[in-house]
């Protein structure tokens, strides 16, 4: 039986997990992740009952009930590095006995849906579009630090993408994580665009924005927009294209697969990079996406 020492699995004096400050009883089997801590309250406003609320740094958590379903909504902050923290600690709450610091004999599977905002990259993804990330290409490199990453990554898509974009090795190896197929079908249904998402390691340079520092490849976004990948989804031949930029989906899908959880990301387009449009007044529209996810999770 594996024992996790204090330096590796950090538990606070009150028995809560280190960063999230949650205890196992605070965590529901259904989890909604959002980046913005303030959006946790927006999601929870649809709950009929609230059990508990915890705030720690950028990590804000509320567990409650929606139409008879017990749901935890958890903020992650921005970036795949924070997803590493959140996924590891949520899994520890579910599958490690914090008193004995050993893995439980019977594992618990979480269902996790991230609701975010993103930049659309295609003419058919205008502002307001809901996009479900079937595949996520991680520019952050996070999953490359974990053993067995090849078992949960789409290596063929990785190679095709690197070849198409003439990827520079100085930027590190991109990885491709796949969302849970059943969850994609359930959440995306027939009213979300499905495609490839780029999960970037930053908001500016990694997404091709040039402010005062030139970027390594000025043609990066054009290459990404033109990328096409033929594959089979649910027994149907499909051609996927890169639909959007965001900053968390690859780490979520990859870590969930390694840990045995079901996860996916769906985002609302608030900027279309192709059309160079932006909408910062998106609150009411994002609530429509929140309702969809709450009903379908």
PDB file of C-alpha atoms in Angstrom:
ATOM      1  CA  UNK A   1       0.000   0.000   0.000  1.00  0.00           C
ATOM      2  CA  UNK A   2       1.484   3.343  -1.098  1.00  0.00           C
ATOM      3  CA  UNK A   3       2.152   5.861   1.657  1.00  0.00           C
ATOM      4  CA  UNK A   4       2.281   9.558   0.697  1.00  0.00           C
ATOM      5  CA  UNK A   5       4.683  11.478   2.990  1.00  0.00           C
ATOM      6  CA  UNK A   6       3.978  14.931   4.385  1.00  0.00           C
ATOM      7  CA  UNK A   7       6.307  16.657   1.914  1.00  0.00           C
ATOM      8  CA  UNK A   8       4.403  15.209  -1.086  1.00  0.00           C
ATOM      9  CA  UNK A   9       0.779  15.227   0.046  1.00  0.00           C
ATOM     10  CA  UNK A  10       0.389  18.370   2.118  1.00  0.00           C
ATOM     11  CA  UNK A  11      -2.531  18.442   4.542  1.00  0.00           C
ATOM     12  CA  UNK A  12      -3.428  21.485   6.614  1.00  0.00           C
ATOM     13  CA  UNK A  13      -3.733  21.376  10.407  1.00  0.00           C
ATOM     14  CA  UNK A  14      -7.525  21.305  10.146  1.00  0.00           C
ATOM     15  CA  UNK A  15      -7.418  18.187   7.954  1.00  0.00           C
ATOM     16  CA  UNK A  16      -8.076  19.983   4.664  1.00  0.00           C
ATOM     17  CA  UNK A  17      -6.048  19.600   1.464  1.00  0.00           C
ATOM     18  CA  UNK A  18      -3.265  22.182   1.094  1.00  0.00           C
ATOM     19  CA  UNK A  19      -4.304  24.657  -1.632  1.00  0.00           C
ATOM     20  CA  UNK A  20      -8.049  24.129  -1.932  1.00  0.00           C
ATOM     21  CA  UNK A  21      -8.633  23.941   1.846  1.00  0.00           C
ATOM     22  CA  UNK A  22     -11.332  21.320   1.225  1.00  0.00           C
ATOM     23  CA  UNK A  23     -12.104  18.183   3.197  1.00  0.00           C
ATOM     24  CA  UNK A  24     -13.325  14.969   1.526  1.00  0.00           C
ATOM     25  CA  UNK A  25     -16.911  15.505   2.657  1.00  0.00           C
ATOM     26  CA  UNK A  26     -17.018  18.831   0.787  1.00  0.00           C
ATOM     27  CA  UNK A  27     -16.576  17.205  -2.624  1.00  0.00           C
ATOM     28  CA  UNK A  28     -19.456  16.027  -4.815  1.00  0.00           C
ATOM     29  CA  UNK A  29     -19.059  13.421  -7.573  1.00  0.00           C
ATOM     30  CA  UNK A  30     -20.084  16.043 -10.163  1.00  0.00           C
ATOM     31  CA  UNK A  31     -17.704  18.994 -10.429  1.00  0.00           C
ATOM     32  CA  UNK A  32     -17.878  22.172 -12.478  1.00  0.00           C
ATOM     33  CA  UNK A  33     -14.618  24.083 -12.930  1.00  0.00           C
ATOM     34  CA  UNK A  34     -14.459  27.787 -13.763  1.00  0.00           C
ATOM     35  CA  UNK A  35     -11.440  30.033 -14.016  1.00  0.00           C
ATOM     36  CA  UNK A  36     -12.784  33.181 -12.385  1.00  0.00           C
ATOM     37  CA  UNK A  37     -13.396  32.874  -8.613  1.00  0.00           C
ATOM     38  CA  UNK A  38     -16.325  35.299  -8.948  1.00  0.00           C
ATOM     39  CA  UNK A  39     -18.006  32.964 -11.459  1.00  0.00           C
ATOM     40  CA  UNK A  40     -18.378  30.333  -8.730  1.00  0.00           C
ATOM     41  CA  UNK A  41     -21.112  32.453  -7.143  1.00  0.00           C
ATOM     42  CA  UNK A  42     -22.785  32.835 -10.545  1.00  0.00           C
ATOM     43  CA  UNK A  43     -22.968  29.059 -10.974  1.00  0.00           C
ATOM     44  CA  UNK A  44     -24.083  28.550  -7.367  1.00  0.00           C
ATOM     45  CA  UNK A  45     -26.865  31.119  -7.798  1.00  0.00           C
ATOM     46  CA  UNK A  46     -28.764  28.399  -9.682  1.00  0.00           C
ATOM     47  CA  UNK A  47     -28.485  25.964  -6.737  1.00  0.00           C
ATOM     48  CA  UNK A  48     -31.550  25.302  -4.613  1.00  0.00           C
ATOM     49  CA  UNK A  49     -29.389  24.492  -1.586  1.00  0.00           C
ATOM     50  CA  UNK A  50     -25.808  25.340  -0.573  1.00  0.00           C
ATOM     51  CA  UNK A  51     -23.933  23.005   1.796  1.00  0.00           C
ATOM     52  CA  UNK A  52     -20.617  24.761   2.212  1.00  0.00           C
ATOM     53  CA  UNK A  53     -18.359  27.473   0.798  1.00  0.00           C
ATOM     54  CA  UNK A  54     -14.573  27.729   1.047  1.00  0.00           C
ATOM     55  CA  UNK A  55     -12.204  30.425  -0.254  1.00  0.00           C
ATOM     56  CA  UNK A  56      -8.417  30.135  -0.476  1.00  0.00           C
ATOM     57  CA  UNK A  57      -6.343  32.312  -2.812  1.00  0.00           C
ATOM     58  CA  UNK A  58      -7.836  31.970  -6.310  1.00  0.00           C
ATOM     59  CA  UNK A  59      -9.570  28.757  -5.283  1.00  0.00           C
ATOM     60  CA  UNK A  60     -13.215  29.353  -4.434  1.00  0.00           C
ATOM     61  CA  UNK A  61     -15.481  26.356  -3.832  1.00  0.00           C
ATOM     62  CA  UNK A  62     -19.209  25.952  -3.288  1.00  0.00           C
ATOM     63  CA  UNK A  63     -21.012  22.613  -3.012  1.00  0.00           C
ATOM     64  CA  UNK A  64     -24.766  22.509  -3.314  1.00  0.00           C
ATOM     65  CA  UNK A  65     -27.781  20.998  -5.040  1.00  0.00           C
ATOM     66  CA  UNK A  66     -29.241  21.673  -8.491  1.00  0.00           C
ATOM     67  CA  UNK A  67     -32.429  19.843  -9.504  1.00  0.00           C
ATOM     68  CA  UNK A  68     -31.620  17.037  -7.088  1.00  0.00           C
ATOM     69  CA  UNK A  69     -27.979  16.715  -8.219  1.00  0.00           C
ATOM     70  CA  UNK A  70     -25.189  17.326  -5.734  1.00  0.00           C
ATOM     71  CA  UNK A  71     -22.567  19.476  -7.484  1.00  0.00           C
ATOM     72  CA  UNK A  72     -19.302  21.131  -6.506  1.00  0.00           C
ATOM     73  CA  UNK A  73     -18.289  24.273  -8.374  1.00  0.00           C
ATOM     74  CA  UNK A  74     -14.581  25.072  -8.083  1.00  0.00           C
ATOM     75  CA  UNK A  75     -12.523  27.971  -9.439  1.00  0.00           C
ATOM     76  CA  UNK A  76      -9.049  27.229 -10.768  1.00  0.00           C
ATOM     77  CA  UNK A  77      -7.621  30.607 -11.674  1.00  0.00           C
ATOM     78  CA  UNK A  78      -5.795  30.858 -14.994  1.00  0.00           C
ATOM     79  CA  UNK A  79      -3.527  28.294 -16.616  1.00  0.00           C
ATOM     80  CA  UNK A  80      -2.625  24.614 -16.829  1.00  0.00           C
ATOM     81  CA  UNK A  81      -0.318  24.950 -13.818  1.00  0.00           C
ATOM     82  CA  UNK A  82      -3.359  25.629 -11.653  1.00  0.00           C
ATOM     83  CA  UNK A  83      -5.217  22.700 -13.210  1.00  0.00           C
ATOM     84  CA  UNK A  84      -2.314  20.509 -12.027  1.00  0.00           C
ATOM     85  CA  UNK A  85      -3.004  21.671  -8.462  1.00  0.00           C
ATOM     86  CA  UNK A  86      -6.781  21.411  -8.651  1.00  0.00           C
ATOM     87  CA  UNK A  87      -6.915  17.995 -10.340  1.00  0.00           C
ATOM     88  CA  UNK A  88      -4.309  16.471  -8.027  1.00  0.00           C
ATOM     89  CA  UNK A  89      -6.031  17.754  -4.903  1.00  0.00           C
ATOM     90  CA  UNK A  90      -9.575  16.867  -6.033  1.00  0.00           C
ATOM     91  CA  UNK A  91      -8.362  13.342  -6.807  1.00  0.00           C
ATOM     92  CA  UNK A  92      -6.650  13.132  -3.412  1.00  0.00           C
ATOM     93  CA  UNK A  93      -9.898  14.129  -1.704  1.00  0.00           C
ATOM     94  CA  UNK A  94     -11.705  11.382  -3.609  1.00  0.00           C
ATOM     95  CA  UNK A  95      -9.161   8.569  -3.576  1.00  0.00           C
ATOM     96  CA  UNK A  96      -6.692   9.002  -0.719  1.00  0.00           C
ATOM     97  CA  UNK A  97      -7.414   8.460   2.960  1.00  0.00           C
ATOM     98  CA  UNK A  98      -6.058  11.707   4.363  1.00  0.00           C
ATOM     99  CA  UNK A  99      -5.816  10.245   7.868  1.00  0.00           C
ATOM    100  CA  UNK A 100      -3.564   7.315   6.912  1.00  0.00           C
ATOM    101  CA  UNK A 101      -2.041   8.985   3.815  1.00  0.00           C
ATOM    102  CA  UNK A 102      -2.699   5.860   1.766  1.00  0.00           C
ATOM    103  CA  UNK A 103      -4.708   5.223  -1.388  1.00  0.00           C
ATOM    104  CA  UNK A 104      -8.206   3.880  -0.838  1.00  0.00           C
ATOM    105  CA  UNK A 105      -8.851   0.333  -2.010  1.00  0.00           C
ATOM    106  CA  UNK A 106     -11.896   1.379  -4.050  1.00  0.00           C
ATOM    107  CA  UNK A 107     -11.421   4.371  -6.324  1.00  0.00           C
ATOM    108  CA  UNK A 108     -14.052   7.048  -6.891  1.00  0.00           C
ATOM    109  CA  UNK A 109     -14.605   8.512 -10.357  1.00  0.00           C
ATOM    110  CA  UNK A 110     -15.425  12.211 -10.668  1.00  0.00           C
ATOM    111  CA  UNK A 111     -17.317  13.806 -13.556  1.00  0.00           C
ATOM    112  CA  UNK A 112     -15.717  17.172 -14.301  1.00  0.00           C
ATOM    113  CA  UNK A 113     -16.814  19.860 -16.752  1.00  0.00           C
ATOM    114  CA  UNK A 114     -14.889  23.071 -17.206  1.00  0.00           C
ATOM    115  CA  UNK A 115     -16.918  26.117 -18.271  1.00  0.00           C
ATOM    116  CA  UNK A 116     -14.726  28.834 -19.722  1.00  0.00           C
ATOM    117  CA  UNK A 117     -14.331  31.619 -22.214  1.00  0.00           C
ATOM    118  CA  UNK A 118     -12.131  31.482 -25.280  1.00  0.00           C
ATOM    119  CA  UNK A 119     -11.000  33.043 -28.538  1.00  0.00           C
ATOM    120  CA  UNK A 120     -12.555  31.624 -31.698  1.00  0.00           C
ATOM    121  CA  UNK A 121     -10.242  30.849 -34.615  1.00  0.00           C
ATOM    122  CA  UNK A 122     -12.621  30.069 -37.467  1.00  0.00           C
ATOM    123  CA  UNK A 123     -15.223  32.033 -39.461  1.00  0.00           C
ATOM    124  CA  UNK A 124     -17.914  29.660 -38.148  1.00  0.00           C
ATOM    125  CA  UNK A 125     -17.029  30.356 -34.483  1.00  0.00           C
ATOM    126  CA  UNK A 126     -18.256  33.945 -34.036  1.00  0.00           C
ATOM    127  CA  UNK A 127     -18.672  35.631 -30.664  1.00  0.00           C
ATOM    128  CA  UNK A 128     -21.259  33.785 -28.588  1.00  0.00           C
ATOM    129  CA  UNK A 129     -20.499  30.311 -30.019  1.00  0.00           C
ATOM    130  CA  UNK A 130     -20.326  27.407 -27.549  1.00  0.00           C
ATOM    131  CA  UNK A 131     -17.368  25.103 -28.298  1.00  0.00           C
ATOM    132  CA  UNK A 132     -16.752  21.611 -26.866  1.00  0.00           C
ATOM    133  CA  UNK A 133     -13.090  20.557 -26.848  1.00  0.00           C
ATOM    134  CA  UNK A 134     -12.936  17.032 -28.297  1.00  0.00           C
ATOM    135  CA  UNK A 135      -9.135  17.182 -28.516  1.00  0.00           C
ATOM    136  CA  UNK A 136      -6.881  19.680 -26.761  1.00  0.00           C
ATOM    137  CA  UNK A 137      -3.359  20.525 -27.865  1.00  0.00           C
ATOM    138  CA  UNK A 138      -1.340  21.630 -24.857  1.00  0.00           C
ATOM    139  CA  UNK A 139       1.379  24.217 -25.458  1.00  0.00           C
ATOM    140  CA  UNK A 140       2.174  24.233 -21.730  1.00  0.00           C
ATOM    141  CA  UNK A 141       4.074  20.932 -21.501  1.00  0.00           C
ATOM    142  CA  UNK A 142       2.425  19.913 -18.216  1.00  0.00           C
ATOM    143  CA  UNK A 143       1.522  16.343 -19.136  1.00  0.00           C
ATOM    144  CA  UNK A 144       5.079  15.693 -20.331  1.00  0.00           C
ATOM    145  CA  UNK A 145       6.160  15.637 -16.672  1.00  0.00           C
ATOM    146  CA  UNK A 146       3.992  12.591 -15.923  1.00  0.00           C
ATOM    147  CA  UNK A 147       4.693   8.942 -16.665  1.00  0.00           C
ATOM    148  CA  UNK A 148       2.342   7.157 -19.059  1.00  0.00           C
ATOM    149  CA  UNK A 149       1.395  10.373 -20.871  1.00  0.00           C
ATOM    150  CA  UNK A 150       1.698   8.504 -24.196  1.00  0.00           C
ATOM    151  CA  UNK A 151      -1.088   6.137 -23.118  1.00  0.00           C
ATOM    152  CA  UNK A 152      -3.620   8.974 -22.924  1.00  0.00           C
ATOM    153  CA  UNK A 153      -2.320  11.216 -25.726  1.00  0.00           C
ATOM    154  CA  UNK A 154      -3.143  11.217 -29.433  1.00  0.00           C
ATOM    155  CA  UNK A 155       0.385  10.769 -30.768  1.00  0.00           C
ATOM    156  CA  UNK A 156      -0.684  10.768 -34.426  1.00  0.00           C
ATOM    157  CA  UNK A 157      -2.371  14.152 -34.056  1.00  0.00           C
ATOM    158  CA  UNK A 158       0.656  15.493 -32.182  1.00  0.00           C
ATOM    159  CA  UNK A 159       2.983  14.563 -35.039  1.00  0.00           C
ATOM    160  CA  UNK A 160       0.623  15.876 -37.710  1.00  0.00           C
ATOM    161  CA  UNK A 161       0.300  19.195 -35.879  1.00  0.00           C
ATOM    162  CA  UNK A 162       4.052  19.600 -35.364  1.00  0.00           C
ATOM    163  CA  UNK A 163       4.725  18.828 -39.013  1.00  0.00           C
ATOM    164  CA  UNK A 164       2.022  21.195 -40.296  1.00  0.00           C
ATOM    165  CA  UNK A 165       3.138  24.108 -38.110  1.00  0.00           C
ATOM    166  CA  UNK A 166       6.884  23.396 -38.482  1.00  0.00           C
ATOM    167  CA  UNK A 167       6.931  23.414 -34.705  1.00  0.00           C
ATOM    168  CA  UNK A 168      10.136  24.728 -33.148  1.00  0.00           C
ATOM    169  CA  UNK A 169      11.523  22.371 -30.451  1.00  0.00           C
ATOM    170  CA  UNK A 170      12.675  25.407 -28.487  1.00  0.00           C
ATOM    171  CA  UNK A 171       9.033  25.862 -27.448  1.00  0.00           C
ATOM    172  CA  UNK A 172       8.794  22.373 -25.942  1.00  0.00           C
ATOM    173  CA  UNK A 173       6.729  19.424 -27.118  1.00  0.00           C
ATOM    174  CA  UNK A 174       2.979  19.954 -27.525  1.00  0.00           C
ATOM    175  CA  UNK A 175       0.753  17.112 -26.344  1.00  0.00           C
ATOM    176  CA  UNK A 176      -2.785  16.151 -27.380  1.00  0.00           C
ATOM    177  CA  UNK A 177      -5.310  15.087 -24.734  1.00  0.00           C
ATOM    178  CA  UNK A 178      -8.753  13.677 -25.523  1.00  0.00           C
ATOM    179  CA  UNK A 179     -11.912  14.529 -23.593  1.00  0.00           C
ATOM    180  CA  UNK A 180     -14.213  11.771 -22.354  1.00  0.00           C
ATOM    181  CA  UNK A 181     -16.354  10.741 -25.348  1.00  0.00           C
ATOM    182  CA  UNK A 182     -19.553   9.994 -23.407  1.00  0.00           C
ATOM    183  CA  UNK A 183     -19.314  13.297 -21.559  1.00  0.00           C
ATOM    184  CA  UNK A 184     -18.749  15.210 -24.800  1.00  0.00           C
ATOM    185  CA  UNK A 185     -21.886  13.664 -26.315  1.00  0.00           C
ATOM    186  CA  UNK A 186     -23.935  14.364 -23.201  1.00  0.00           C
ATOM    187  CA  UNK A 187     -22.836  17.973 -22.642  1.00  0.00           C
ATOM    188  CA  UNK A 188     -22.277  19.162 -26.224  1.00  0.00           C
ATOM    189  CA  UNK A 189     -25.441  17.445 -27.538  1.00  0.00           C
ATOM    190  CA  UNK A 190     -26.368  19.058 -30.864  1.00  0.00           C
ATOM    191  CA  UNK A 191     -25.940  22.741 -29.989  1.00  0.00           C
ATOM    192  CA  UNK A 192     -22.171  23.098 -29.480  1.00  0.00           C
ATOM    193  CA  UNK A 193     -19.398  23.185 -32.064  1.00  0.00           C
ATOM    194  CA  UNK A 194     -16.987  20.264 -31.583  1.00  0.00           C
ATOM    195  CA  UNK A 195     -13.333  20.502 -32.489  1.00  0.00           C
ATOM    196  CA  UNK A 196      -9.719  20.892 -31.452  1.00  0.00           C
ATOM    197  CA  UNK A 197      -8.750  23.432 -28.804  1.00  0.00           C
ATOM    198  CA  UNK A 198      -5.311  24.929 -28.270  1.00  0.00           C
ATOM    199  CA  UNK A 199      -4.498  25.276 -24.562  1.00  0.00           C
ATOM    200  CA  UNK A 200      -1.862  27.988 -24.407  1.00  0.00           C
ATOM    201  CA  UNK A 201       0.781  28.612 -21.773  1.00  0.00           C
ATOM    202  CA  UNK A 202      -0.023  32.327 -21.752  1.00  0.00           C
ATOM    203  CA  UNK A 203      -2.497  34.930 -22.997  1.00  0.00           C
ATOM    204  CA  UNK A 204      -0.251  37.078 -25.157  1.00  0.00           C
ATOM    205  CA  UNK A 205       2.754  35.584 -26.976  1.00  0.00           C
ATOM    206  CA  UNK A 206       1.619  31.940 -26.838  1.00  0.00           C
ATOM    207  CA  UNK A 207      -1.670  32.994 -28.453  1.00  0.00           C
ATOM    208  CA  UNK A 208       0.097  34.976 -31.161  1.00  0.00           C
ATOM    209  CA  UNK A 209      -0.492  38.419 -29.666  1.00  0.00           C
ATOM    210  CA  UNK A 210       2.339  40.878 -30.239  1.00  0.00           C
ATOM    211  CA  UNK A 211       2.391  43.895 -27.957  1.00  0.00           C
ATOM    212  CA  UNK A 212       5.975  45.112 -27.409  1.00  0.00           C
ATOM    213  CA  UNK A 213       7.835  41.808 -27.776  1.00  0.00           C
ATOM    214  CA  UNK A 214       7.928  40.097 -31.198  1.00  0.00           C
ATOM    215  CA  UNK A 215       6.832  36.448 -31.192  1.00  0.00           C
ATOM    216  CA  UNK A 216       8.975  33.522 -32.325  1.00  0.00           C
ATOM    217  CA  UNK A 217       6.717  32.587 -35.268  1.00  0.00           C
ATOM    218  CA  UNK A 218       4.642  35.460 -36.726  1.00  0.00           C
ATOM    219  CA  UNK A 219       2.737  32.943 -38.903  1.00  0.00           C
ATOM    220  CA  UNK A 220       1.780  30.702 -35.976  1.00  0.00           C
ATOM    221  CA  UNK A 221      -1.923  31.579 -35.905  1.00  0.00           C
ATOM    222  CA  UNK A 222      -2.338  31.293 -39.663  1.00  0.00           C
ATOM    223  CA  UNK A 223      -0.815  27.801 -39.582  1.00  0.00           C
ATOM    224  CA  UNK A 224      -3.070  26.829 -36.691  1.00  0.00           C
ATOM    225  CA  UNK A 225      -6.212  28.131 -38.415  1.00  0.00           C
ATOM    226  CA  UNK A 226      -5.365  26.124 -41.550  1.00  0.00           C
ATOM    227  CA  UNK A 227      -4.665  22.838 -39.748  1.00  0.00           C
ATOM    228  CA  UNK A 228      -7.033  19.940 -40.541  1.00  0.00           C
ATOM    229  CA  UNK A 229      -6.987  16.447 -39.081  1.00  0.00           C
ATOM    230  CA  UNK A 230      -8.962  13.478 -40.378  1.00  0.00           C
ATOM    231  CA  UNK A 231     -10.078  11.031 -37.708  1.00  0.00           C
ATOM    232  CA  UNK A 232     -12.972   8.788 -36.690  1.00  0.00           C
ATOM    233  CA  UNK A 233     -15.358   9.889 -33.960  1.00  0.00           C
ATOM    234  CA  UNK A 234     -18.010   7.453 -32.747  1.00  0.00           C
ATOM    235  CA  UNK A 235     -17.491   5.369 -35.876  1.00  0.00           C
ATOM    236  CA  UNK A 236     -17.944   8.335 -38.211  1.00  0.00           C
ATOM    237  CA  UNK A 237     -15.163   9.739 -40.393  1.00  0.00           C
ATOM    238  CA  UNK A 238     -14.590  13.352 -39.375  1.00  0.00           C
ATOM    239  CA  UNK A 239     -12.279  16.232 -40.161  1.00  0.00           C
ATOM    240  CA  UNK A 240     -11.350  18.280 -37.130  1.00  0.00           C
ATOM    241  CA  UNK A 241     -10.010  21.815 -37.178  1.00  0.00           C
ATOM    242  CA  UNK A 242      -8.671  24.058 -34.426  1.00  0.00           C
ATOM    243  CA  UNK A 243     -11.692  26.034 -33.245  1.00  0.00           C
ATOM    244  CA  UNK A 244     -10.383  28.051 -30.328  1.00  0.00           C
ATOM    245  CA  UNK A 245      -7.657  29.188 -27.944  1.00  0.00           C
ATOM    246  CA  UNK A 246      -7.974  28.875 -24.171  1.00  0.00           C
ATOM    247  CA  UNK A 247      -5.575  27.964 -21.348  1.00  0.00           C
ATOM    248  CA  UNK A 248      -6.693  24.903 -19.355  1.00  0.00           C
ATOM    249  CA  UNK A 249      -8.425  22.182 -21.404  1.00  0.00           C
ATOM    250  CA  UNK A 250      -5.395  20.012 -22.249  1.00  0.00           C
ATOM    251  CA  UNK A 251      -4.246  19.629 -18.649  1.00  0.00           C
ATOM    252  CA  UNK A 252      -7.787  18.852 -17.508  1.00  0.00           C
ATOM    253  CA  UNK A 253      -8.428  16.171 -20.141  1.00  0.00           C
ATOM    254  CA  UNK A 254      -4.955  14.642 -19.783  1.00  0.00           C
ATOM    255  CA  UNK A 255      -4.823  14.488 -15.998  1.00  0.00           C
ATOM    256  CA  UNK A 256      -8.395  13.212 -15.776  1.00  0.00           C
ATOM    257  CA  UNK A 257      -7.516  10.368 -18.149  1.00  0.00           C
ATOM    258  CA  UNK A 258      -4.414   9.465 -16.136  1.00  0.00           C
ATOM    259  CA  UNK A 259      -6.350   9.551 -12.854  1.00  0.00           C
ATOM    260  CA  UNK A 260      -9.428   7.695 -14.100  1.00  0.00           C
ATOM    261  CA  UNK A 261     -11.941  10.550 -14.105  1.00  0.00           C
ATOM    262  CA  UNK A 262     -14.350  11.792 -16.803  1.00  0.00           C
ATOM    263  CA  UNK A 263     -13.637  15.338 -17.952  1.00  0.00           C
ATOM    264  CA  UNK A 264     -14.234  17.824 -20.740  1.00  0.00           C
ATOM    265  CA  UNK A 265     -14.128  21.543 -21.458  1.00  0.00           C
ATOM    266  CA  UNK A 266     -16.773  23.733 -23.058  1.00  0.00           C
ATOM    267  CA  UNK A 267     -16.208  27.412 -23.697  1.00  0.00           C
ATOM    268  CA  UNK A 268     -18.061  30.424 -24.996  1.00  0.00           C
ATOM    269  CA  UNK A 269     -16.305  32.509 -27.638  1.00  0.00           C
ATOM    270  CA  UNK A 270     -15.836  36.091 -26.414  1.00  0.00           C
ATOM    271  CA  UNK A 271     -13.266  37.072 -29.057  1.00  0.00           C
ATOM    272  CA  UNK A 272     -12.868  35.956 -32.645  1.00  0.00           C
ATOM    273  CA  UNK A 273      -9.210  36.173 -33.575  1.00  0.00           C
ATOM    274  CA  UNK A 274      -9.977  35.456 -37.235  1.00  0.00           C
ATOM    275  CA  UNK A 275     -12.422  38.366 -37.460  1.00  0.00           C
ATOM    276  CA  UNK A 276     -10.519  40.478 -34.884  1.00  0.00           C
ATOM    277  CA  UNK A 277     -13.628  41.078 -32.759  1.00  0.00           C
ATOM    278  CA  UNK A 278     -14.009  41.137 -28.977  1.00  0.00           C
ATOM    279  CA  UNK A 279     -16.940  41.279 -26.556  1.00  0.00           C
ATOM    280  CA  UNK A 280     -16.207  42.003 -22.891  1.00  0.00           C
ATOM    281  CA  UNK A 281     -19.938  42.198 -22.007  1.00  0.00           C
ATOM    282  CA  UNK A 282     -20.641  38.471 -22.049  1.00  0.00           C
ATOM    283  CA  UNK A 283     -22.114  37.809 -18.584  1.00  0.00           C
ATOM    284  CA  UNK A 284     -25.698  37.035 -19.667  1.00  0.00           C
ATOM    285  CA  UNK A 285     -24.588  34.731 -22.480  1.00  0.00           C
ATOM    286  CA  UNK A 286     -22.216  32.736 -20.244  1.00  0.00           C
ATOM    287  CA  UNK A 287     -25.155  32.114 -17.923  1.00  0.00           C
ATOM    288  CA  UNK A 288     -26.877  30.314 -20.800  1.00  0.00           C
ATOM    289  CA  UNK A 289     -23.880  27.977 -21.053  1.00  0.00           C
ATOM    290  CA  UNK A 290     -23.889  27.455 -17.282  1.00  0.00           C
ATOM    291  CA  UNK A 291     -27.553  26.405 -17.382  1.00  0.00           C
ATOM    292  CA  UNK A 292     -26.868  23.927 -20.189  1.00  0.00           C
ATOM    293  CA  UNK A 293     -24.041  22.299 -18.277  1.00  0.00           C
ATOM    294  CA  UNK A 294     -25.991  22.157 -15.001  1.00  0.00           C
ATOM    295  CA  UNK A 295     -28.891  20.466 -16.768  1.00  0.00           C
ATOM    296  CA  UNK A 296     -26.694  17.929 -18.598  1.00  0.00           C
ATOM    297  CA  UNK A 297     -23.933  17.045 -16.136  1.00  0.00           C
TER     298      UNK A 297
END
